[in-house]
Tab-separated table of C-alpha atoms and ligand atoms in Angstrom:
chain	number	residue	atom	x	y	z
A	1	UNK	CA	109.154	42.084	1.300
A	2	UNK	CA	108.087	43.934	4.913
A	3	UNK	CA	110.532	43.305	7.075
A	4	UNK	CA	109.673	42.371	10.111
A	5	UNK	CA	111.482	44.088	13.131
A	6	UNK	CA	113.517	42.612	16.311
A	7	UNK	CA	112.010	43.606	18.978
A	8	UNK	CA	114.422	44.488	22.511
A	9	UNK	CA	114.040	46.817	25.250
A	10	UNK	CA	117.679	48.728	26.433
A	11	UNK	CA	117.858	48.714	30.208
A	12	UNK	CA	120.710	49.444	33.088
A	13	UNK	CA	120.210	47.927	36.566
A	14	UNK	CA	120.595	51.016	38.158
A	15	UNK	CA	117.730	53.934	39.752
A	16	UNK	CA	117.600	56.020	36.146
A	17	UNK	CA	118.345	54.393	33.213
A	18	UNK	CA	120.285	57.516	31.761
A	19	UNK	CA	117.843	59.864	32.802
A	20	UNK	CA	117.005	61.492	36.037
A	21	UNK	CA	113.394	59.911	37.246
A	22	UNK	CA	114.121	58.354	39.995
A	23	UNK	CA	112.336	60.911	42.082
A	24	UNK	CA	109.175	60.438	39.216
A	25	UNK	CA	106.310	58.542	40.701
A	26	UNK	CA	106.520	56.819	37.232
A	27	UNK	CA	110.186	55.920	37.790
A	28	UNK	CA	112.049	52.959	39.444
A	29	UNK	CA	113.437	54.829	42.477
A	30	UNK	CA	112.921	52.016	45.195
A	31	UNK	CA	112.587	49.225	42.901
A	32	UNK	CA	115.453	48.486	40.556
A	33	UNK	CA	117.559	46.710	43.381
A	34	UNK	CA	114.677	44.332	43.730
A	35	UNK	CA	114.980	41.172	41.542
A	36	UNK	CA	110.873	41.065	41.813
A	37	UNK	CA	110.880	44.446	39.596
A	38	UNK	CA	113.143	42.838	36.783
A	39	UNK	CA	111.407	39.610	36.837
A	40	UNK	CA	108.124	41.355	36.138
A	41	UNK	CA	109.646	43.182	33.513
A	42	UNK	CA	110.747	40.426	32.057
A	43	UNK	CA	107.288	38.248	32.569
A	44	UNK	CA	105.891	41.011	30.639
A	45	UNK	CA	108.266	41.318	27.438
A	46	UNK	CA	107.882	37.711	27.244
A	47	UNK	CA	104.550	37.452	27.142
A	48	UNK	CA	104.441	40.062	24.757
A	49	UNK	CA	106.602	38.263	22.609
A	50	UNK	CA	109.754	40.698	22.862
A	51	UNK	CA	113.174	38.744	21.406
A	52	UNK	CA	115.178	40.189	23.758
A	53	UNK	CA	115.896	42.383	27.170
A	54	UNK	CA	119.221	44.064	26.860
A	55	UNK	CA	121.242	45.528	29.944
A	56	UNK	CA	123.756	48.507	29.481
A	57	UNK	CA	126.239	47.914	31.979
A	58	UNK	CA	129.541	49.888	33.405
A	59	UNK	CA	131.813	49.144	36.610
A	60	UNK	CA	132.500	52.587	36.207
A	61	UNK	CA	130.636	56.118	37.039
A	62	UNK	CA	131.579	59.525	35.413
A	63	UNK	CA	134.544	61.062	36.744
A	64	UNK	CA	136.227	64.358	36.370
A	65	UNK	CA	139.772	64.621	36.891
A	66	UNK	CA	139.975	61.396	38.589
A	67	UNK	CA	136.928	62.293	41.048
A	68	UNK	CA	133.172	61.592	41.591
A	69	UNK	CA	131.444	64.944	40.857
A	70	UNK	CA	128.512	65.810	43.324
A	71	UNK	CA	125.971	65.450	41.041
A	72	UNK	CA	126.844	61.737	40.020
A	73	UNK	CA	125.620	60.759	43.897
A	74	UNK	CA	123.107	62.633	44.626
A	75	UNK	CA	121.273	62.438	41.076
A	76	UNK	CA	121.859	59.429	40.702
A	77	UNK	CA	123.400	59.414	37.177
A	78	UNK	CA	123.992	56.279	36.224
A	79	UNK	CA	124.809	55.167	39.686
A	80	UNK	CA	124.861	52.904	42.272
A	81	UNK	CA	124.186	49.991	40.091
A	82	UNK	CA	124.008	46.237	40.419
A	83	UNK	CA	125.552	43.470	38.195
A	84	UNK	CA	122.448	42.189	35.828
A	85	UNK	CA	124.522	39.502	34.519
A	86	UNK	CA	124.056	37.483	38.429
A	87	UNK	CA	119.837	37.919	38.006
A	88	UNK	CA	119.482	36.359	34.377
A	89	UNK	CA	119.700	32.690	35.512
A	90	UNK	CA	116.356	33.938	37.393
A	91	UNK	CA	114.861	35.700	35.073
A	92	UNK	CA	115.190	33.493	32.494
A	93	UNK	CA	114.087	30.608	34.689
A	94	UNK	CA	110.826	32.923	34.837
A	95	UNK	CA	110.486	33.597	31.106
A	96	UNK	CA	109.825	30.857	28.208
A	97	UNK	CA	110.871	32.654	25.071
A	98	UNK	CA	112.798	36.169	26.233
A	99	UNK	CA	116.362	36.285	25.189
A	100	UNK	CA	118.719	38.219	27.556
A	101	UNK	CA	122.201	40.882	26.407
A	102	UNK	CA	124.015	41.333	29.079
A	103	UNK	CA	126.984	44.267	28.129
A	104	UNK	CA	130.565	43.157	29.814
A	105	UNK	CA	133.831	44.808	28.593
A	106	UNK	CA	136.722	43.512	27.287
A	107	UNK	CA	139.075	45.816	29.234
A	108	UNK	CA	138.519	44.700	32.920
A	109	UNK	CA	137.730	41.003	32.606
A	110	UNK	CA	139.747	38.318	31.654
A	111	UNK	CA	139.237	36.018	29.006
A	112	UNK	CA	138.676	32.641	30.425
A	113	UNK	CA	136.290	33.904	33.134
A	114	UNK	CA	134.583	35.613	30.945
A	115	UNK	CA	133.679	32.742	28.805
A	116	UNK	CA	132.741	30.520	31.320
A	117	UNK	CA	130.500	32.538	33.234
A	118	UNK	CA	128.835	33.514	29.588
A	119	UNK	CA	128.351	29.295	28.679
A	120	UNK	CA	127.192	28.681	32.203
A	121	UNK	CA	124.574	31.306	31.413
A	122	UNK	CA	124.193	29.886	27.746
A	123	UNK	CA	123.286	26.223	29.718
A	124	UNK	CA	121.167	27.595	32.217
A	125	UNK	CA	119.012	29.859	30.214
A	126	UNK	CA	118.900	26.817	27.121
A	127	UNK	CA	120.712	29.090	24.621
A	128	UNK	CA	118.808	32.646	25.503
A	129	UNK	CA	121.792	34.503	25.902
A	130	UNK	CA	123.953	37.019	24.320
A	131	UNK	CA	127.056	39.294	25.054
A	132	UNK	CA	127.482	43.139	24.016
A	133	UNK	CA	130.865	43.669	23.710
A	134	UNK	CA	132.319	46.879	24.642
A	135	UNK	CA	135.835	48.213	24.960
A	136	UNK	CA	133.735	50.444	28.020
A	137	UNK	CA	132.853	53.893	28.685
A	138	UNK	CA	133.411	55.551	31.945
A	139	UNK	CA	137.460	54.098	31.045
A	140	UNK	CA	138.982	56.171	33.315
A	141	UNK	CA	137.032	55.297	36.392
A	142	UNK	CA	137.549	51.359	35.622
A	143	UNK	CA	141.099	52.031	34.851
A	144	UNK	CA	141.341	53.622	38.383
A	145	UNK	CA	139.341	50.835	40.120
A	146	UNK	CA	141.021	47.722	38.946
A	147	UNK	CA	144.278	49.754	39.220
A	148	UNK	CA	145.054	49.484	35.629
A	149	UNK	CA	148.876	50.642	35.033
A	150	UNK	CA	148.968	50.529	31.383
A	151	UNK	CA	146.775	52.462	29.845
A	152	UNK	CA	146.022	51.505	26.354
A	153	UNK	CA	144.677	54.300	23.798
A	154	UNK	CA	141.535	54.220	21.872
A	155	UNK	CA	142.206	51.963	19.023
A	156	UNK	CA	144.619	49.582	21.059
A	157	UNK	CA	141.721	48.663	23.159
A	158	UNK	CA	140.078	47.951	20.302
A	159	UNK	CA	143.322	45.503	19.409
A	160	UNK	CA	143.438	44.344	22.860
A	161	UNK	CA	138.953	43.284	22.471
A	162	UNK	CA	140.105	41.663	19.265
A	163	UNK	CA	142.360	39.067	21.201
A	164	UNK	CA	140.063	38.787	23.794
A	165	UNK	CA	137.270	37.772	21.834
A	166	UNK	CA	139.503	35.351	20.005
A	167	UNK	CA	140.907	33.521	22.954
A	168	UNK	CA	136.486	33.422	24.246
A	169	UNK	CA	136.227	31.717	20.958
A	170	UNK	CA	138.608	29.307	21.115
A	171	UNK	CA	137.671	28.049	24.238
A	172	UNK	CA	133.742	28.196	23.048
A	173	UNK	CA	134.084	26.970	19.419
A	174	UNK	CA	137.363	24.928	19.292
A	175	UNK	CA	137.832	22.905	22.884
A	176	UNK	CA	135.357	20.547	22.844
A	177	UNK	CA	134.483	18.674	19.274
A	178	UNK	CA	130.657	17.779	18.992
A	179	UNK	CA	130.007	14.689	20.820
A	180	UNK	CA	132.889	15.011	23.407
A	181	UNK	CA	130.767	15.049	26.423
A	182	UNK	CA	129.643	11.381	26.409
A	183	UNK	CA	128.289	10.867	29.784
A	184	UNK	CA	128.422	7.279	29.010
A	185	UNK	CA	127.764	5.386	32.758
A	186	UNK	CA	128.722	1.671	30.990
A	187	UNK	CA	131.795	2.353	30.015
A	188	UNK	CA	132.188	4.915	32.800
A	189	UNK	CA	133.320	8.020	30.498
A	190	UNK	CA	132.453	10.999	31.037
A	191	UNK	CA	134.318	12.983	28.657
A	192	UNK	CA	136.084	11.370	25.497
A	193	UNK	CA	139.751	13.415	26.308
A	194	UNK	CA	140.656	12.091	22.648
A	195	UNK	CA	137.842	14.832	21.704
A	196	UNK	CA	139.149	18.013	23.909
A	197	UNK	CA	142.064	20.454	22.534
A	198	UNK	CA	143.788	22.608	24.232
A	199	UNK	CA	143.860	26.516	23.990
A	200	UNK	CA	147.029	28.026	23.392
A	201	UNK	CA	147.047	31.580	22.957
A	202	UNK	CA	150.158	33.769	23.564
A	203	UNK	CA	149.318	37.052	22.193
A	204	UNK	CA	150.147	40.603	23.161
A	205	UNK	CA	147.476	41.301	25.632
A	206	UNK	CA	145.751	37.808	26.155
A	207	UNK	CA	148.157	34.725	27.414
A	208	UNK	CA	146.276	31.894	28.130
A	209	UNK	CA	146.874	28.051	27.871
A	210	UNK	CA	144.384	24.865	28.867
A	211	UNK	CA	140.736	23.262	28.233
A	212	UNK	CA	137.831	24.738	28.611
A	213	UNK	CA	135.616	23.131	31.742
A	214	UNK	CA	132.348	23.908	30.501
A	215	UNK	CA	130.710	21.301	28.275
A	216	UNK	CA	129.900	23.229	24.775
A	217	UNK	CA	126.209	24.896	25.602
A	218	UNK	CA	123.292	25.281	23.297
A	219	UNK	CA	124.792	28.369	21.420
A	220	UNK	CA	127.995	27.577	22.151
A	221	UNK	CA	129.060	31.217	21.300
A	222	UNK	CA	126.448	34.121	22.945
A	223	UNK	CA	125.166	35.874	20.494
A	224	UNK	CA	127.656	38.315	19.874
A	225	UNK	CA	126.529	42.071	20.795
A	226	UNK	CA	128.962	44.941	19.724
A	227	UNK	CA	128.662	48.935	20.464
A	228	UNK	CA	130.841	51.543	19.880
A	229	UNK	CA	129.857	52.988	16.427
A	230	UNK	CA	133.797	55.495	16.309
A	231	UNK	CA	135.459	54.047	12.967
A	232	UNK	CA	137.468	51.540	15.039
A	233	UNK	CA	134.179	50.222	16.352
A	234	UNK	CA	132.704	49.480	13.199
A	235	UNK	CA	135.648	48.082	11.527
A	236	UNK	CA	135.628	45.673	14.806
A	237	UNK	CA	131.735	44.826	14.713
A	238	UNK	CA	131.825	44.321	11.242
A	239	UNK	CA	134.723	41.525	11.844
A	240	UNK	CA	132.998	39.941	15.218
A	241	UNK	CA	129.140	41.066	15.342
A	242	UNK	CA	126.250	39.304	14.932
A	243	UNK	CA	124.220	42.470	15.899
A	244	UNK	CA	125.560	45.715	16.184
A	245	UNK	CA	123.703	48.411	18.550
A	246	UNK	CA	123.490	51.846	17.543
A	247	UNK	CA	121.860	55.118	18.865
A	248	UNK	CA	120.724	56.164	15.366
A	249	UNK	CA	119.400	59.896	15.353
A	250	UNK	CA	118.193	60.542	11.820
A	251	UNK	CA	117.114	57.995	9.260
A	252	UNK	CA	119.983	59.510	7.064
A	253	UNK	CA	122.876	59.231	9.616
A	254	UNK	CA	121.626	55.824	10.766
A	255	UNK	CA	121.515	54.053	6.908
A	256	UNK	CA	125.012	55.245	6.350
A	257	UNK	CA	126.215	53.725	9.450
A	258	UNK	CA	124.528	50.336	8.212
A	259	UNK	CA	125.670	50.887	5.240
A	260	UNK	CA	129.344	51.035	6.146
A	261	UNK	CA	128.888	47.898	8.713
A	262	UNK	CA	127.295	45.877	6.281
A	263	UNK	CA	129.982	46.565	3.493
A	264	UNK	CA	132.804	46.077	5.960
A	265	UNK	CA	131.545	42.971	6.826
A	266	UNK	CA	131.105	41.655	3.343
A	267	UNK	CA	134.866	42.538	2.797
A	268	UNK	CA	135.890	40.471	5.976
A	269	UNK	CA	134.191	37.635	3.998
A	270	UNK	CA	130.629	37.435	5.656
A	271	UNK	CA	127.028	38.225	3.786
A	272	UNK	CA	125.655	41.968	4.697
A	273	UNK	CA	122.350	39.856	6.067
A	274	UNK	CA	124.964	38.112	8.961
A	275	UNK	CA	125.007	41.304	10.843
A	276	UNK	CA	121.836	42.780	11.730
A	277	UNK	CA	121.538	46.273	13.594
A	278	UNK	CA	119.263	47.302	16.251
A	279	UNK	CA	118.707	51.012	17.633
A	280	UNK	CA	117.671	52.311	20.514
A	281	UNK	CA	114.401	54.322	20.647
A	282	UNK	CA	112.139	56.265	22.658
A	283	UNK	CA	108.467	55.838	22.073
A	284	UNK	CA	105.869	58.012	23.175
A	285	UNK	CA	102.603	57.288	22.918
A	286	UNK	CA	99.251	58.125	23.826
A	287	UNK	CA	95.969	57.650	22.712
A	288	UNK	CA	96.423	61.029	21.199
A	289	UNK	CA	99.000	62.799	19.733
A	290	UNK	CA	98.611	65.810	21.961
A	291	UNK	CA	98.672	63.721	25.047
A	292	UNK	CA	102.252	62.078	24.111
A	293	UNK	CA	103.329	65.088	22.879
A	294	UNK	CA	102.940	66.702	26.527
A	295	UNK	CA	104.765	63.710	28.041
A	296	UNK	CA	107.900	64.184	25.666
A	297	UNK	CA	108.479	68.093	26.759
A	298	UNK	CA	107.738	66.685	30.483
A	299	UNK	CA	110.655	64.387	30.192
A	300	UNK	CA	112.739	66.469	27.843
A	301	UNK	CA	113.237	68.560	31.041
A	302	UNK	CA	114.101	66.194	33.192
A	303	UNK	CA	117.753	66.522	32.666
A	304	UNK	CA	119.318	69.265	33.919
A	305	UNK	CA	122.839	71.425	32.087
A	306	UNK	CA	125.057	70.291	34.814
A	307	UNK	CA	123.682	66.810	34.702
A	308	UNK	CA	124.326	66.479	30.872
A	309	UNK	CA	127.584	67.862	31.367
A	310	UNK	CA	128.692	65.175	34.013
A	311	UNK	CA	127.050	62.592	32.333
A	312	UNK	CA	128.837	63.706	28.836
A	313	UNK	CA	132.094	63.824	30.038
A	314	UNK	CA	131.711	60.269	31.998
A	315	UNK	CA	131.820	58.377	28.703
A	316	UNK	CA	133.830	60.851	26.734
A	317	UNK	CA	136.250	61.838	29.175
A	318	UNK	CA	135.435	65.857	27.650
A	319	UNK	CA	134.550	68.181	30.315
A	320	UNK	CA	132.542	70.353	28.196
A	321	UNK	CA	132.013	72.997	30.618
A	322	UNK	CA	135.228	73.996	30.826
A	323	UNK	CA	135.748	74.082	26.906
A	324	UNK	CA	135.283	77.465	25.141
A	325	UNK	CA	131.438	77.209	24.074
A	326	UNK	CA	132.448	78.840	20.430
A	327	UNK	CA	135.009	75.820	20.117
A	328	UNK	CA	133.942	73.549	16.537
A	329	UNK	CA	133.124	70.176	17.893
A	330	UNK	CA	134.917	68.935	15.160
A	331	UNK	CA	138.074	69.616	16.687
A	332	UNK	CA	137.770	67.825	19.993
A	333	UNK	CA	140.213	64.794	20.545
A	334	UNK	CA	139.190	62.253	22.994
A	335	UNK	CA	140.934	58.718	23.599
A	336	UNK	CA	137.706	57.012	24.972
A	337	UNK	CA	134.453	57.231	23.700
A	338	UNK	CA	134.517	58.711	20.550
A	339	UNK	CA	130.758	57.861	19.275
A	340	UNK	CA	129.333	60.374	20.523
A	341	UNK	CA	131.295	62.841	19.826
A	342	UNK	CA	131.443	61.987	15.801
A	343	UNK	CA	127.531	61.799	16.180
A	344	UNK	CA	127.931	65.535	16.612
A	345	UNK	CA	130.424	66.402	14.359
A	346	UNK	CA	128.759	64.166	11.711
A	347	UNK	CA	125.373	65.615	11.881
A	348	UNK	CA	127.052	69.604	11.095
A	349	UNK	CA	130.845	69.905	10.730
A	350	UNK	CA	130.262	73.629	12.025
A	351	UNK	CA	128.531	72.459	15.044
A	352	UNK	CA	129.878	74.531	18.084
A	353	UNK	CA	130.838	73.217	21.356
A	354	UNK	CA	127.805	75.220	23.209
A	355	UNK	CA	125.154	73.827	21.128
A	356	UNK	CA	126.205	70.248	22.086
A	357	UNK	CA	125.129	70.585	25.824
A	358	UNK	CA	121.845	71.976	24.863
A	359	UNK	CA	121.262	69.241	22.298
A	360	UNK	CA	122.305	66.144	24.778
A	361	UNK	CA	120.516	67.454	27.392
A	362	UNK	CA	117.179	66.578	26.153
A	363	UNK	CA	117.920	62.771	25.021
A	364	UNK	CA	121.038	61.799	26.684
A	365	UNK	CA	122.389	58.769	25.284
A	366	UNK	CA	119.067	57.872	23.929
A	367	UNK	CA	118.735	56.955	19.757
A	368	UNK	CA	115.100	58.026	17.932
A	369	UNK	CA	112.358	59.419	19.727
A	370	UNK	CA	109.105	58.788	18.312
A	371	UNK	CA	106.161	60.341	19.534
A	372	UNK	CA	102.719	60.486	18.521
A	373	UNK	CA	99.532	58.660	18.570
A	374	UNK	CA	99.511	55.078	18.221
A	375	UNK	CA	99.052	54.950	14.639
A	376	UNK	CA	101.224	58.063	14.199
A	377	UNK	CA	103.989	56.040	15.789
A	378	UNK	CA	103.536	52.891	14.528
A	379	UNK	CA	104.120	54.959	10.706
A	380	UNK	CA	107.150	56.558	12.056
A	381	UNK	CA	108.579	53.452	13.007
A	382	UNK	CA	108.196	51.316	9.954
A	383	UNK	CA	109.929	54.504	7.897
A	384	UNK	CA	113.122	54.513	10.028
A	385	UNK	CA	113.001	50.759	9.936
A	386	UNK	CA	112.960	50.842	5.861
A	387	UNK	CA	114.665	53.958	5.520
A	388	UNK	CA	117.636	53.096	7.453
A	389	UNK	CA	118.255	49.081	6.771
A	390	UNK	CA	118.382	48.335	10.743
A	391	UNK	CA	116.639	45.460	11.641
A	392	UNK	CA	115.557	46.090	14.891
A	393	UNK	CA	114.530	48.639	17.992
A	394	UNK	CA	115.395	48.429	21.748
A	395	UNK	CA	112.642	50.480	23.157
A	396	UNK	CA	113.979	52.987	26.113
A	397	UNK	CA	111.942	53.841	29.376
A	398	UNK	CA	110.787	57.369	29.205
A	399	UNK	CA	110.199	57.863	33.247
A	400	UNK	CA	111.997	54.992	33.951
A	401	UNK	CA	109.615	52.605	35.049
A	402	UNK	CA	107.667	50.059	33.160
A	403	UNK	CA	104.503	52.532	31.819
A	404	UNK	CA	106.758	53.237	28.392
A	405	UNK	CA	106.948	49.450	27.554
A	406	UNK	CA	103.502	48.722	28.406
A	407	UNK	CA	101.761	51.765	26.668
A	408	UNK	CA	103.790	50.154	23.592
A	409	UNK	CA	102.816	46.370	24.207
A	410	UNK	CA	98.777	47.670	24.391
A	411	UNK	CA	99.008	50.583	22.196
A	412	UNK	CA	101.465	50.057	19.201
A	413	UNK	CA	102.540	46.810	18.750
A	414	UNK	CA	99.026	45.157	17.432
A	415	UNK	CA	99.632	47.590	14.881
A	416	UNK	CA	102.594	46.156	14.021
A	417	UNK	CA	101.415	43.029	14.405
A	418	UNK	CA	98.550	43.652	11.929
A	419	UNK	CA	100.979	45.282	9.247
A	420	UNK	CA	103.377	41.897	9.592
A	421	UNK	CA	106.388	43.670	11.496
A	422	UNK	CA	106.525	41.635	14.493
A	423	UNK	CA	107.824	37.861	14.223
A	424	UNK	CA	105.902	35.047	16.022
A	425	UNK	CA	108.544	32.561	16.857
A	426	UNK	CA	106.615	28.981	18.095
A	427	UNK	CA	108.427	27.062	20.676
A	428	UNK	CA	111.726	27.321	22.560
A	429	UNK	CA	114.152	29.270	20.108
A	430	UNK	CA	117.267	30.499	21.325
A	431	UNK	CA	118.291	33.600	20.818
A	432	UNK	CA	120.654	33.572	18.101
A	433	UNK	CA	118.005	31.517	15.797
A	434	UNK	CA	116.052	35.187	15.919
A	435	UNK	CA	118.714	36.670	14.859
A	436	UNK	CA	120.001	33.875	12.167
A	437	UNK	CA	117.466	31.342	12.140
A	438	UNK	CA	119.939	28.886	13.666
A	439	UNK	CA	121.656	28.538	16.684
A	440	UNK	CA	125.078	28.421	15.674
A	441	UNK	CA	127.251	30.965	14.743
A	442	UNK	CA	127.403	31.008	10.744
A	443	UNK	CA	129.918	29.272	8.562
A	444	UNK	CA	130.975	32.314	7.279
A	445	UNK	CA	131.970	33.730	10.967
A	446	UNK	CA	135.588	34.387	11.388
A	447	UNK	CA	135.555	31.745	14.391
A	448	UNK	CA	135.613	29.315	11.573
A	449	UNK	CA	139.010	29.970	10.997
A	450	UNK	CA	140.239	29.773	14.438
A	451	UNK	CA	141.653	26.536	16.000
A	452	UNK	CA	142.548	26.367	19.424
A	453	UNK	CA	145.768	27.202	19.306
A	454	UNK	CA	146.471	30.496	17.596
A	455	UNK	CA	149.770	29.110	15.375
A	456	UNK	CA	147.720	26.632	14.055
A	457	UNK	CA	144.981	28.732	12.498
A	458	UNK	CA	143.464	28.249	9.466
A	459	UNK	CA	143.379	31.491	7.264
A	460	UNK	CA	140.513	31.601	5.106
A	461	UNK	CA	136.682	31.367	5.778
A	462	UNK	CA	135.549	27.789	5.606
A	463	UNK	CA	138.237	26.430	6.224
A	464	UNK	CA	137.628	23.026	8.090
A	465	UNK	CA	136.632	23.005	12.083
A	466	UNK	CA	136.572	21.013	15.077
A	467	UNK	CA	133.081	20.138	14.691
A	468	UNK	CA	131.068	17.530	13.115
B	1	FMN	C1	124.537	52.634	21.586
B	1	FMN	C2	125.617	52.231	22.382
B	1	FMN	C3	125.587	51.464	23.976
B	1	FMN	C4	126.732	51.752	24.385
B	1	FMN	N1	126.586	50.836	25.604
B	1	FMN	C5	127.610	50.697	26.821
B	1	FMN	C6	127.272	49.995	27.836
B	1	FMN	O1	126.660	49.206	28.203
B	1	FMN	N2	128.678	49.533	28.729
B	1	FMN	C7	129.733	50.247	28.406
B	1	FMN	O2	130.929	50.169	29.071
B	1	FMN	N3	130.233	50.823	26.830
B	1	FMN	C8	128.820	50.885	26.235
B	1	FMN	N4	128.852	51.413	24.983
B	1	FMN	C9	130.148	51.513	24.421
B	1	FMN	C10	131.278	52.487	24.857
B	1	FMN	O3	131.111	53.572	24.519
B	1	FMN	C11	132.679	52.107	24.052
B	1	FMN	O4	133.091	50.680	24.321
B	1	FMN	C12	133.439	52.988	24.245
B	1	FMN	O5	132.768	54.208	24.281
B	1	FMN	C13	134.750	52.860	23.586
B	1	FMN	O6	133.866	53.478	22.043
B	1	FMN	P1	134.131	53.916	20.645
B	1	FMN	O7	135.048	55.061	20.801
B	1	FMN	O8	134.037	53.445	19.229
B	1	FMN	O9	132.698	54.371	21.193
B	1	FMN	C14	128.169	52.080	24.419
B	1	FMN	C15	128.069	52.495	22.814
B	1	FMN	C16	127.103	52.635	22.238
B	1	FMN	C17	127.255	53.518	20.798
């Protein structure tokens, strides 16, 4: 059967979106902090039938040995930035069907506050919200900004993320029984107290006790995205995520990640289809192949080596300019982001440090690079999806502004639609329905084995829950 491709867009609320494009006339250097810019983008994506608009985000910025390198400020390397979550209510109001996914780290926020904000957005967007769960990039900086005194190791941060999510799930899924919100004027009952359950968590990383203040929302739990494909990150995704965001590099390496995540999901009592995988992708398309390749060459020359080194250090904590270029990449160790280091180590076990920057400079954190005429691009997207098992793509803007999306919408989307690759969902649907067909978490999701009180948890999938 021809697989339909979920369509998203990968954005950050900063001047550059990860490549130094703010000075370019095609960029958004003067517009990124204007809400109207995002409203216009959201409307265009909504009209074109995209499934979702995704915001990467971090509280931090790149630092080296505790300080911000000059390049970060001077060249706007993922800095400065606004909080995308605060734009979602407006973007949802100005669109009809588009979903929104917001990245929020488990290392900075507290579960109850996060659960409340996402639940509020689920109400205001009528179920069009997703949460991209990350343990967080720029970890060294956020630890400083938030005065963190207990610095956790890489894997401990994921352990803490497990407890964080479980606490949120207890509030979203188990604090209110269905039907608790009666709003009955005659009896004078707003909420049936018998149908409320106090959450009780006293874990290693999280402590929380009480009743959720937000009534159940269309999806209850936002669609659970996850990003971070280290070994521990994939294990986390297989247990928890409904959609995993990867930056696929080759069909082969993406297929290995997709296969591994799905296998682990099955071992966790879920079915392979319970986890969708979406990849970042930069599409450079023009009427002719030659024009497209000229554009590609142009933006590949945007990022200088120093900027690339700073960006790499911000994510991994590794300053490559201070490491012997002849060192093998497999010997690099980091307690911050491992996905990026493993990407190069797995690509070629003999790769040297000196080679990373050359490669990173041309594409930074981006995923698949697809370039060519409209038909060439459509063919390549189909090859990637069919060859890797990936379920969707998230487009990255080449020069920062909306031109790349418009080119895709005008030139590529009609071809994919004609080939039966796009989904044409009618009417208002929740974001989860776009992924799983149902507005609520699947019965096989681990959330169903949880209860309001951690001490009462069921230990098998499919156990009784509070819901009808
Ligand atoms: C494709 C991708 C996108 C990511 N986007 C973000 C993001 O927007 N914000 C953030 O704080 N972390 C983001 N991360 C996650 C952090 O890099 C990750 O939590 C951290 O590096 C530790 O996990 P890891 O070792 O599994 O990579 C992303 C990771 C990947 C692979």
